[in-house]
Amino acid sequence: MAIDIYWRIPTHGDKGALRHQLTRGDWAPTTPGSIAPGLRGGEPDDFSYLDHMADIARAAEISGFYGALIPSFPHTEDPWIISSALARETKTLRFMIAFQPGFLNPVHAARMSASLQRVSDGRVVYNIISGGGGPAQLWWGDKIDHDDRYRRTTEFLDVHKGVWKEGPFTYDGAFYQVENGRLPDQLAQQPIPEIYFSGSSDAAVEAAGRHSDYYLSWLEPFDDLRVKFAQVRERAALVGREARFAVRVDVLARPTEEEAWAEIRRGWEAFDTSQLEIIYGSLRGGDSVGGQRQQALRSDEAKSYKDLIIAPNIWSGFSLLRGGPGLGIVGDYANAAERLNDLIELGVDAFILAGVPHLEEAYRVGEEVLPLVRGRQVAQRQLATV
Amino acid sequence: MTAEYYWTLPTRGGGRGVADPSEKDGDWSPGGGALGPSIRDVRPGRYSYVDHLAHITRAAAVAGFSGVFVPFDPEGEDSWIVSAALAREIPRLAFVTEFPPTFGTPVYAAKMSATFQRFSGGRLGWKLAVEDDPAAGAAFGDHVEGADRFVRAGEFLDVATGIWGQEGFTFKGRFFEVEEGGLRHPLSRYPRPPVTLSGATPEALALSATRGDLHLWESARLHELEEYILELNRLASAHGRHLRHGVQLTVVARETAQEAWDEVRRLWLHAGVGDQEGFERLVLAPELWSGFRTIGQHATAGVVGSYEQVASYLHRVGEAGVEVFYLGANSPLEEAYRFGEHVVPLLVAPSPQLQAV
């Protein structure tokens, strides 16, 4: 099966380089040099941050990405609205909408999704997150225990699929009780989006086995990923499904390794190391197991960016230079492609790649790295015989 | 006082088939709108019903409407998706999006709205669909009934309003809870969308009096409207509030009253929902007919007549205290142009004849 490679659209601004402050969008004050909105005659111009996200979306589809993840956190734009707004000005890009089942009623979510399938000609994909817990969960107005969240996610997806494909659908769950729920025929004929499922706890892995098309993980040390994948494979087999895997990872690729590491070094030098405790502290608030797994990789004793190189071409300090996962790939174009090939050999079927700045790096990674990704040898043979 | 006009988007097909009101657009029509096998058809896969909705919306913009109303209709397209998809490509118009307060948490509604406001320059409006029959609610997993629906809608608005532009917002109600919530800058750069509500029950009026920005009436009888408006204004001022009033009307305007009524009669008889006698019973006033929902329109009451009569009636509705008109029509693309070309001029610059009314 072919590998699906997604890009990422940052939903809370972007910056010209890892070492810089935010200049794209209005998350930082709008000053000379700001983009979307910029200044025109001293006043913010008519562009909004969505105009910049539209540029990234176009860059991603032109340079060969299958789709783009649109993340959702409290202080970000909303992925449903972004996807709807951009659906009609893009052609092939799939919109991977990140959302938590606690945000939406499953029947309404099915309606929204089916309508968006109609608007976009079937380009909706889900990234289902069951929530990091802690303060952020209460921020959303969602009060529920960690393991219950995954049970609710399972019920949410039961109802969502049921009303879409088996309506009139009746369901009597602990969280949802629906009587004769259905979609109008025109909506019901649309395909249900593929599901990328996030979550690292046992409860998450259990729920993923039942409902996900792809089990999505941040990049972790390869051996850890191997263990995690084996665990998910086992759970999926119990419910008669074959598990597929996706990895979300930043790629910092340059013509030479030296240039790539120079970019990291400059980012590191611009970073205020007194912020380390604050950054790691913020990861401790919730009950996210994924967050804790990343935190276990911390190295706040690091004296140099080199101390955070944990394997060839793998640097674990990305979360210090921008929000999000810690581990990323650093190297020349061939190195970057080789690490992706390694991951494919390890069982990865799809990637969500990212790089700062997302507009320019979409072109770079699309033009320089993706053509070097071999894919699985078996898969290539299969393709050749088709 | 300048009135505002909104056009209703047909999210389950617009009934362009003038001869047959059951005919809908695109794949909402029985045959899917496909051409016969002997004709080369290059459209499949290239166009969808949303292209036609975009066309209607653009027509409303060029014909001078202030905005479009995108109804919540379980049998149609989703209102949020349609609004967001079209607001991006159609300038200036406001998008009043109807949804029930059960569609998600109020925090999430506010979050989606913040992004919508930011990219559209503050053009989103909310219309809450609060009332529903129990079976329709249960199909969405909603088992709250009666007056509680209004309590929940009130909490929904309190949370959505409370988190907008402030931090550390905590709320513990019967239906919703938030701790330390809040949409801060730049998400709150534009105001929370204005809230449109409707209904005539005491609970509906109380909700509007305390939280509504616009109350949308479904009646178009002038004396009734005047009474309703007085009553709601009294309730609102008891809370130190002021809100605007709107009406929801279908419009059939033609060069002559005869043509307009012939059109309505023909649609009625064709739909097979009643006979001539039944038709007459629905005539409430010389330019008012109240059976439009039975022939596929969103608003059951409608104004029927010549351009002058329609303009004159809308003018009188305005004098009763209505500032906002949510209008709709069969064949909404064509009718948006017609209204803009023939009725709006009479409303914007009233003729001596109109002023004499």
XYZ file of C-alpha atoms in Angstrom:
743
model
C 0.000 0.000 0.000
C 1.255 3.448 -0.880
C 2.545 5.751 1.834
C 0.422 8.847 2.518
C 2.473 11.909 3.389
C 0.797 14.876 5.009
C 2.122 18.307 5.848
C 1.001 20.417 8.765
C -0.723 23.792 8.804
C 0.244 25.720 11.952
C -2.924 27.126 13.530
C -1.342 29.668 15.841
C 1.032 31.622 13.641
C 4.412 30.847 12.167
C 7.858 32.381 12.018
C 10.494 32.838 9.363
C 12.967 30.489 11.068
C 13.172 28.348 14.204
C 15.351 30.981 15.868
C 12.935 33.838 15.174
C 9.851 35.167 16.924
C 6.388 34.767 15.383
C 5.871 37.134 12.454
C 3.097 35.378 10.522
C -0.381 35.937 11.844
C -1.413 38.228 14.661
C -0.271 36.110 17.625
C 2.492 38.652 18.091
C 1.999 42.416 17.740
C 1.603 43.519 14.127
C 4.757 45.458 13.275
C 6.701 46.232 10.086
C 7.612 42.796 8.731
C 4.444 41.105 9.979
C 2.541 39.029 7.476
C -1.215 38.288 7.367
C -2.041 40.792 8.686
C 0.750 43.128 7.651
C 0.870 46.872 7.955
C -0.353 49.164 5.241
C -0.151 52.884 5.919
C 0.486 52.090 9.576
C -2.716 50.034 9.956
C -3.272 46.262 9.709
C -4.041 45.399 6.095
C -7.028 43.375 4.905
C -5.295 39.993 5.116
C -6.003 37.621 7.946
C -4.003 34.664 9.192
C -6.244 32.413 7.090
C -4.666 33.955 3.993
C -1.301 32.691 5.142
C -2.733 29.259 5.970
C -4.174 29.219 2.430
C -0.645 29.808 1.100
C 0.666 26.869 3.113
C -2.215 24.667 1.932
C -1.475 25.480 -1.699
C 2.258 24.951 -1.206
C 1.585 21.547 0.344
C -0.680 20.301 -2.446
C 1.515 21.672 -5.238
C 4.628 20.076 -3.782
C 3.094 16.636 -3.533
C 1.657 16.230 -0.055
C -1.463 14.130 0.208
C -3.012 16.369 2.839
C -2.324 18.518 5.860
C -2.941 18.129 9.567
C -4.810 21.066 11.063
C -4.101 20.953 14.791
C -6.423 22.193 17.493
C -5.441 23.540 20.905
C -7.124 26.116 23.149
C -5.174 29.043 21.766
C -5.368 28.186 18.046
C -7.699 28.645 15.115
C -10.415 26.044 14.597
C -9.793 23.265 12.046
C -13.435 22.759 10.946
C -13.739 26.377 9.915
C -10.285 26.482 8.307
C -11.030 23.356 6.268
C -14.412 24.633 5.112
C -12.993 27.998 4.181
C -10.093 26.486 2.215
C -11.953 23.561 0.616
C -13.065 25.467 -2.443
C -9.702 27.061 -3.230
C -7.637 23.884 -3.031
C -7.837 20.900 -5.361
C -6.320 17.757 -3.894
C -5.241 18.565 -0.344
C -6.895 16.439 2.314
C -7.846 18.273 5.480
C -6.933 16.304 8.563
C -9.166 17.866 11.188
C -7.967 17.451 14.747
C -10.762 17.328 17.282
C -11.839 15.822 20.547
C -15.133 13.934 20.720
C -15.996 15.961 23.816
C -16.322 19.113 21.711
C -19.125 17.984 19.448
C -22.264 15.907 19.454
C -21.527 12.808 17.318
C -24.620 13.229 15.118
C -23.837 16.878 14.426
C -20.214 15.983 13.792
C -21.384 13.446 11.207
C -23.558 16.099 9.537
C -20.735 18.638 9.456
C -18.308 16.100 8.149
C -20.602 14.761 5.428
C -21.404 18.277 4.240
C -17.705 19.082 4.168
C -17.104 15.888 2.176
C -19.597 17.246 -0.357
C -17.944 20.657 -0.458
C -14.424 19.209 -0.760
C -15.196 16.136 -2.864
C -14.263 13.698 -0.135
C -11.107 15.300 1.278
C -11.889 15.126 5.001
C -9.668 13.103 7.348
C -9.900 12.976 11.141
C -7.254 13.226 13.773
C -9.172 12.109 16.837
C -7.639 13.161 20.098
C -9.222 12.150 23.335
C -7.651 15.000 25.206
C -4.545 15.662 27.236
C -6.558 16.113 30.423
C -5.737 18.486 33.237
C -6.365 22.210 33.001
C -6.762 22.264 29.226
C -9.688 19.837 29.362
C -11.592 22.040 31.805
C -10.782 25.018 29.634
C -12.871 23.366 26.924
C -15.708 22.848 29.359
C -15.134 19.101 29.307
C -14.956 17.394 32.674
C -14.320 13.695 32.376
C -11.789 11.173 33.671
C -8.916 9.959 31.543
C -10.088 6.409 30.918
C -13.720 7.527 30.522
C -12.585 9.834 27.762
C -11.501 6.872 25.692
C -14.728 4.995 26.393
C -16.576 8.089 25.272
C -14.429 8.284 22.146
C -15.383 4.716 21.318
C -19.079 5.503 21.799
C -18.723 8.718 19.825
C -17.313 6.820 16.875
C -19.972 4.088 17.216
C -22.728 6.715 16.954
C -20.960 8.756 14.315
C -20.591 5.753 12.011
C -24.003 4.364 12.908
C -26.072 7.419 11.974
C -23.970 7.934 8.853
C -24.074 4.424 7.409
C -26.835 2.530 9.215
C -29.497 5.195 9.816
C -32.092 5.246 11.247
C -29.743 4.265 14.038
C -30.543 3.715 17.695
C -27.867 3.538 20.363
C -28.001 3.240 24.106
C -24.583 3.991 25.543
C -23.257 5.407 28.776
C -22.505 8.749 27.107
C -24.861 8.885 24.133
C -28.454 7.732 23.683
C -29.727 8.241 20.163
C -33.087 7.238 18.710
C -33.453 6.858 14.960
C -30.573 9.159 14.121
C -29.717 9.462 10.435
C -28.360 11.753 7.737
C -30.232 12.786 4.589
C -29.359 10.444 1.684
C -27.212 13.000 -0.125
C -25.004 13.333 2.943
C -25.078 9.640 3.911
C -23.693 8.645 0.501
C -20.429 10.399 1.319
C -17.537 8.274 2.586
C -16.737 8.408 6.297
C -13.348 10.099 6.756
C -10.289 8.021 7.550
C -9.401 8.211 11.214
C -5.957 8.966 12.582
C -6.085 8.182 16.237
C -3.801 9.762 18.811
C -3.123 8.576 22.331
C -0.410 6.687 24.152
C -2.132 5.227 27.213
C -3.489 1.679 27.450
C -7.038 3.018 27.243
C -6.134 4.908 24.070
C -4.477 1.941 22.449
C -7.515 -0.152 23.289
C -9.896 2.372 21.697
C -7.611 2.788 18.697
C -7.683 -0.920 17.992
C -11.438 -0.769 17.522
C -11.913 2.398 15.522
C -8.807 3.846 13.989
C -7.564 3.491 10.430
C -4.156 4.793 11.487
C -2.577 4.851 14.876
C -0.773 8.196 15.071
C 2.255 8.793 17.242
C 4.792 11.540 17.652
C 8.279 10.412 16.732
C 9.811 8.451 19.591
C 13.108 6.546 19.734
C 12.744 3.796 17.143
C 12.814 0.951 19.658
C 10.015 2.556 21.666
C 7.943 2.940 18.528
C 8.518 -0.694 17.658
C 7.138 -1.767 21.055
C 4.180 0.584 20.798
C 3.282 -0.586 17.306
C 3.444 -4.227 18.365
C 1.061 -3.465 21.207
C -1.442 -1.722 18.914
C -1.161 -4.495 16.335
C -2.078 -6.997 19.000
C -5.108 -5.034 20.186
C -6.295 -4.471 16.639
C -5.973 -8.164 15.853
C -8.281 -8.924 18.779
C -11.050 -7.037 16.984
C -10.073 -8.418 13.590
C -8.456 -5.311 12.227
C -5.092 -4.748 10.682
C -3.378 -1.798 12.327
C -1.690 0.890 10.295
C 0.692 3.471 11.684
C 1.455 7.118 11.188
C 4.205 9.275 12.625
C 4.119 13.002 13.105
C 7.630 14.440 12.859
C 9.435 17.676 12.005
C 12.021 17.519 9.240
C 14.845 20.027 9.113
C 16.625 19.186 5.869
C 19.261 21.217 4.045
C 21.592 20.559 1.089
C 24.321 19.522 3.574
C 24.241 18.121 7.121
C 26.397 21.043 8.276
C 23.817 23.555 7.134
C 21.030 21.618 8.811
C 22.822 21.444 12.173
C 23.866 25.093 11.860
C 20.162 25.923 11.754
C 19.613 23.948 14.967
C 22.643 25.563 16.600
C 21.409 29.046 15.809
C 17.969 28.168 17.168
C 19.584 26.778 20.321
C 21.733 29.867 20.779
C 18.711 32.119 20.476
C 16.913 30.042 23.105
C 16.856 31.223 26.679
C 17.849 28.105 28.671
C 16.327 29.570 31.825
C 13.003 28.734 30.145
C 13.717 24.992 30.340
C 12.012 24.395 33.672
C 8.982 26.431 32.613
C 8.624 24.473 29.402
C 9.006 21.071 31.011
C 6.789 22.160 33.873
C 3.962 22.989 31.480
C 4.002 19.428 30.195
C 3.365 18.065 33.669
C -0.048 19.657 34.246
C -2.203 17.199 32.344
C -2.572 13.453 32.340
C -1.312 13.052 28.782
C 0.774 9.913 28.605
C 2.271 11.023 25.291
C 3.357 14.278 26.881
C 4.994 12.356 29.728
C 6.780 10.026 27.314
C 8.278 13.040 25.576
C 9.185 14.575 28.894
C 11.072 11.452 29.910
C 13.404 12.271 27.059
C 14.233 15.655 28.507
C 17.767 16.712 28.946
C 17.707 19.887 30.958
C 21.344 19.301 31.808
C 22.144 19.905 28.139
C 25.057 22.273 27.661
C 25.011 22.156 23.912
C 22.455 21.316 21.256
C 24.646 18.286 20.562
C 23.681 16.777 23.921
C 20.167 16.406 22.535
C 21.184 14.291 19.547
C 19.796 10.916 20.604
C 20.404 8.938 17.396
C 21.816 9.668 13.945
C 19.851 12.621 12.517
C 17.435 12.627 15.479
C 17.388 15.721 17.673
C 15.193 15.830 20.770
C 15.086 19.572 21.409
C 12.465 20.791 18.929
C 9.951 21.544 21.659
C 12.387 24.139 23.007
C 12.286 26.105 19.746
C 8.554 25.838 19.034
C 5.531 24.228 20.686
C 4.883 20.548 20.030
C 6.809 17.287 19.978
C 10.470 17.139 20.946
C 11.970 14.685 18.490
C 12.671 15.601 14.891
C 14.838 14.672 11.941
C 17.881 16.823 11.077
C 20.238 16.276 8.151
C 20.805 16.615 4.460
C 18.058 15.641 2.035
C 19.311 12.074 1.694
C 19.631 11.687 5.492
C 16.086 12.901 5.989
C 14.740 10.513 3.358
C 16.744 7.629 4.871
C 15.260 8.194 8.326
C 11.789 8.205 6.786
C 12.700 5.001 4.945
C 13.836 3.487 8.263
C 10.487 4.337 9.774
C 8.663 2.830 6.818
C 10.654 -0.374 7.280
C 9.653 -0.269 10.933
C 5.996 -0.322 9.922
C 4.978 3.289 9.329
C 2.301 3.720 6.630
C 1.789 7.477 6.763
C 3.597 10.609 7.892
C 2.670 14.049 9.036
C 5.744 16.142 8.358
C 6.381 19.728 9.338
C 9.105 22.338 9.261
C 9.486 26.001 10.082
C 8.580 28.082 8.145
C 5.763 25.844 6.950
C 5.213 27.624 3.632
C 8.780 27.518 2.353
C 9.603 24.171 3.942
C 6.584 22.517 2.294
C 8.205 23.260 -1.063
C 11.673 22.250 0.123
C 10.657 18.938 1.671
C 8.250 18.221 -1.178
C 10.853 18.925 -3.856
C 14.028 17.634 -2.203
C 13.131 14.921 0.307
C 9.939 13.222 -0.839
C 11.399 12.109 -4.195
C 14.113 10.228 -2.238
C 11.637 8.289 -0.088
C 11.652 4.729 -1.418
C 8.653 3.371 0.378
C 8.434 -0.258 1.349
C 10.285 -2.638 -0.954
C 7.366 -5.079 -0.943
C 4.954 -2.319 -1.738
C 7.096 -1.243 -4.668
C 7.057 -4.716 -6.114
C 3.306 -4.850 -5.755
C 2.945 -1.528 -7.478
C 5.205 -2.663 -10.298
C 3.022 -5.656 -11.047
C -0.218 -3.656 -11.153
C -33.794 53.925 10.405
C -32.532 51.736 7.578
C -33.844 48.224 7.355
C -31.565 45.282 6.650
C -32.444 42.465 4.286
C -31.122 38.906 4.544
C -31.650 36.177 1.976
C -32.310 32.556 2.992
C -30.043 29.884 1.513
C -31.829 26.689 0.454
C -29.599 24.106 2.125
C -31.740 21.225 0.901
C -32.289 22.341 -2.661
C -33.817 25.559 -3.858
C -36.804 24.527 -5.923
C -35.659 26.105 -9.166
C -38.204 24.047 -11.072
C -40.875 26.716 -11.218
C -43.349 24.317 -12.754
C -42.657 21.669 -10.170
C -41.811 22.751 -6.638
C -40.681 19.237 -5.771
C -37.809 19.660 -8.176
C -34.662 20.633 -6.335
C -31.207 21.612 -7.454
C -28.319 19.347 -8.201
C -28.389 16.059 -6.375
C -31.248 17.288 -4.192
C -33.492 16.748 -7.226
C -34.914 13.273 -7.879
C -32.860 12.577 -11.024
C -29.710 14.153 -9.634
C -29.821 16.710 -12.446
C -27.984 14.366 -14.797
C -28.235 14.745 -18.563
C -29.452 11.898 -20.723
C -26.941 9.289 -21.912
C -26.837 10.677 -25.451
C -25.489 14.060 -24.352
C -21.852 14.577 -23.435
C -21.854 15.804 -19.813
C -18.554 17.207 -18.554
C -19.874 18.221 -15.140
C -19.764 15.064 -13.012
C -17.079 15.369 -10.351
C -16.515 19.032 -11.179
C -19.580 20.665 -9.686
C -21.568 20.024 -6.584
C -24.588 21.560 -4.956
C -22.414 23.958 -3.000
C -21.473 25.617 -6.302
C -25.096 26.517 -6.735
C -25.336 27.730 -3.136
C -22.302 29.915 -3.822
C -24.074 31.256 -6.877
C -27.190 32.149 -4.902
C -25.074 33.798 -2.206
C -23.204 35.845 -4.766
C -26.513 36.877 -6.298
C -27.678 38.039 -2.872
C -24.483 40.078 -2.494
C -24.735 41.789 -5.872
C -28.471 42.369 -5.425
C -27.761 44.410 -2.298
C -28.706 42.112 0.583
C -26.948 42.638 3.922
C -26.398 38.967 4.458
C -27.618 35.430 4.102
C -29.457 33.233 6.564
C -28.192 29.646 6.607
C -30.839 27.510 8.303
C -30.293 24.484 10.494
C -32.109 21.706 8.665
C -31.586 18.046 9.614
C -32.663 17.190 6.048
C -30.181 19.546 4.421
C -26.513 20.551 4.330
C -24.777 21.558 7.545
C -25.061 25.285 8.194
C -21.574 25.792 9.692
C -19.783 24.155 6.793
C -21.797 25.975 4.140
C -21.301 29.334 5.851
C -17.548 28.946 6.320
C -17.029 27.654 2.797
C -18.929 30.550 1.232
C -17.839 33.419 3.465
C -14.292 32.916 2.205
C -15.187 33.598 -1.412
C -18.063 36.030 -1.114
C -17.237 39.457 0.243
C -19.237 41.809 2.411
C -22.255 39.633 3.284
C -23.045 38.644 6.857
C -23.648 34.918 7.407
C -26.309 34.224 10.003
C -25.763 30.560 10.801
C -28.468 28.628 12.562
C -27.584 25.759 14.869
C -29.004 24.120 17.986
C -27.147 24.663 21.267
C -26.660 20.879 21.389
C -24.292 20.686 18.439
C -21.244 20.994 20.655
C -20.032 22.704 23.792
C -20.493 26.483 23.961
C -16.723 26.800 24.247
C -16.300 24.970 20.975
C -19.007 27.045 19.276
C -17.190 30.170 20.417
C -13.861 28.789 19.235
C -15.176 27.966 15.768
C -16.830 31.361 15.634
C -13.630 33.156 16.592
C -11.826 31.693 13.586
C -14.812 32.502 11.391
C -14.868 36.103 12.630
C -11.138 36.500 12.094
C -11.046 35.419 8.498
C -14.341 37.028 7.496
C -13.789 40.358 9.202
C -16.531 39.797 11.777
C -19.343 38.680 9.476
C -20.767 35.741 11.447
C -24.135 35.841 13.192
C -25.683 33.168 15.399
C -29.264 32.005 15.170
C -30.017 29.481 17.880
C -32.525 26.756 17.030
C -33.885 26.139 20.522
C -37.291 24.568 20.022
C -37.687 21.128 18.575
C -40.015 18.195 19.005
C -38.794 15.357 21.255
C -38.386 12.835 18.420
C -36.190 15.208 16.426
C -34.139 15.858 19.548
C -33.728 12.156 20.305
C -32.381 11.563 16.799
C -29.512 13.830 17.826
C -29.129 12.173 21.199
C -30.842 15.101 22.916
C -33.412 14.248 25.571
C -33.941 17.665 27.129
C -37.501 18.882 26.612
C -39.769 21.859 27.194
C -38.693 24.842 29.250
C -35.341 23.198 30.041
C -34.332 23.692 26.428
C -34.434 27.427 27.041
C -32.538 27.150 30.317
C -29.844 25.259 28.440
C -29.794 27.803 25.596
C -29.385 30.554 28.186
C -26.435 28.761 29.772
C -24.968 28.146 26.347
C -25.017 31.872 25.597
C -23.723 32.770 29.053
C -20.691 30.537 28.574
C -20.020 31.603 24.988
C -20.291 35.251 26.016
C -18.333 34.790 29.226
C -15.277 33.270 27.635
C -15.130 35.771 24.774
C -12.236 38.129 25.365
C -11.597 37.309 28.978
C -9.523 34.801 30.869
C -10.159 32.843 34.025
C -13.847 32.385 33.268
C -15.473 29.728 35.426
C -19.060 28.581 35.091
C -21.014 25.821 36.752
C -24.526 25.467 35.435
C -27.022 22.640 35.076
C -25.894 21.854 31.547
C -22.420 23.273 31.070
C -19.260 23.699 33.077
C -16.057 25.575 32.373
C -13.005 26.174 34.516
C -10.492 28.918 33.903
C -11.708 29.290 30.333
C -11.404 32.171 27.958
C -10.626 33.143 24.387
C -7.901 35.731 24.513
C -6.390 37.961 21.884
C -6.054 37.486 18.971
C -8.882 34.927 18.895
C -11.207 37.485 20.451
C -10.113 40.219 18.073
C -13.644 40.525 16.699
C -16.784 40.600 18.843
C -18.823 37.521 19.667
C -21.376 37.081 16.840
C -24.713 38.816 17.442
C -27.401 36.439 18.709
C -30.694 35.962 16.899
C -33.485 34.084 18.677
C -37.083 33.306 17.879
C -40.274 31.904 19.368
C -43.361 33.316 21.030
C -43.628 31.293 24.249
C -42.926 32.984 27.604
C -39.644 31.030 27.832
C -38.594 32.167 24.359
C -39.405 35.781 25.153
C -37.536 35.619 28.462
C -34.460 34.244 26.710
C -34.537 37.012 24.122
C -35.190 39.688 26.712
C -32.111 38.678 28.681
C -29.698 37.553 25.958
C -30.908 38.236 22.421
C -29.609 40.891 20.063
C -32.350 40.287 17.508
C -35.700 38.552 17.888
C -37.022 36.979 14.762
C -40.818 36.834 14.531
C -42.626 34.352 12.381
C -45.829 36.344 12.257
C -46.395 39.010 9.659
C -49.808 40.290 10.757
C -49.224 43.903 11.582
C -51.353 44.217 14.713
C -49.942 40.949 16.081
C -46.384 42.070 15.403
C -46.959 45.373 17.144
C -48.229 43.593 20.256
C -45.370 41.108 20.302
C -42.786 43.802 19.869
C -44.245 45.943 22.636
C -44.318 42.980 24.996
C -40.749 41.897 24.315
C -39.464 45.467 24.542
C -41.147 45.763 27.924
C -39.489 42.537 29.121
C -36.104 43.593 27.793
C -36.181 47.048 29.312
C -36.935 45.466 32.694
C -33.422 44.026 32.316
C -32.071 47.335 31.045
C -31.668 45.848 27.592
C -32.633 46.830 24.103
C -32.923 44.407 21.215
C -33.889 44.625 17.586
C -36.771 42.885 15.868
C -36.889 40.943 12.648
C -39.400 38.934 10.662
C -39.036 35.835 8.596
C -40.999 36.000 5.347
C -41.277 34.301 2.003
C -41.568 36.732 -0.899
C -43.478 36.372 -4.156
C -43.235 39.704 -5.953
C -44.252 40.092 -9.607
C -45.101 42.935 -11.957
C -48.742 42.557 -11.071
C -50.551 41.149 -8.063
C -52.396 38.805 -10.419
C -49.149 37.207 -11.599
C -47.883 36.834 -8.038
C -51.033 35.147 -6.759
C -51.274 32.938 -9.848
C -47.766 31.750 -9.086
C -48.528 30.904 -5.459
C -51.774 29.177 -6.400
C -50.062 27.129 -9.052
C -47.322 25.985 -6.640
C -49.939 25.096 -4.039
C -52.101 23.070 -6.396
C -49.095 21.363 -7.929
C -47.738 20.357 -4.526
C -51.074 18.601 -3.964
C -51.317 19.626 -0.322
C -54.814 21.104 -0.587
C -57.555 22.474 -2.807
C -58.669 25.953 -3.803
C -60.695 26.376 -0.621
C -57.706 25.435 1.494
C -55.654 27.965 -0.401
C -58.100 30.770 0.365
C -58.114 29.924 4.069
C -54.408 30.693 4.186
C -54.863 34.223 2.861
C -54.414 36.341 5.969
C -54.489 39.771 4.353
C -54.641 41.092 0.771
C -50.856 40.641 0.463
C -50.247 37.895 3.018
C -50.379 34.111 2.628
C -49.365 31.640 5.303
C -48.871 28.274 3.633
C -45.349 28.541 2.285
C -43.831 25.870 4.479
C -46.134 23.319 2.865
C -44.580 24.185 -0.490
C -40.989 23.935 0.599
C -40.162 27.382 1.951
C -38.424 28.066 5.239
C -40.823 30.810 6.395
C -44.473 29.844 6.362
C -45.793 33.418 6.178
C -45.164 35.318 2.990
C -45.840 38.562 1.187
C -47.482 38.190 -2.206
C -48.212 40.953 -4.662
C -46.921 43.491 -7.129
C -43.527 45.054 -6.475
C -45.267 48.126 -5.069
C -47.543 46.093 -2.816
C -44.691 44.020 -1.470
C -42.559 47.100 -0.829
C -45.473 48.850 0.795
C -46.165 45.906 3.081
C -42.537 45.580 4.118
C -42.532 49.303 4.768
C -45.517 48.944 7.107
C -43.886 45.989 8.849
C -40.904 48.263 9.363
C -43.134 50.906 10.897
C -44.375 48.308 13.361
C -40.839 48.195 14.751
C -39.092 45.646 12.536
C -35.585 46.510 11.369
C -34.424 43.231 9.899
C -36.061 41.065 7.238
C -35.085 37.434 6.703
C -36.544 36.780 3.283
C -36.639 33.705 1.123
C -38.155 32.563 -2.144
C -38.623 29.702 -4.500
C -35.898 29.902 -7.198
C -33.716 31.960 -4.865
C -31.044 32.904 -7.400
C -33.489 34.485 -9.816
C -35.613 35.932 -7.034
C -32.625 37.576 -5.327
C -32.023 39.534 -8.521
C -35.700 40.330 -8.907
C -35.983 41.610 -5.331
C -32.830 43.678 -5.716
C -33.895 45.174 -9.017
C -37.571 45.767 -8.438
C -38.409 45.878 -4.742
C -35.288 47.325 -3.090
C -35.440 50.590 -5.072
C -38.942 51.162 -3.715
C -37.742 50.539 -0.166
C -34.521 52.525 -0.270
C -36.025 55.656 -1.838
C -39.713 55.477 -1.067
C -41.899 56.815 -3.831
C -44.463 59.520 -2.971
C -47.071 56.784 -3.260
C -45.258 54.653 -0.679
C -44.841 57.502 1.727
C -48.559 58.158 1.525
C -49.333 54.645 2.784
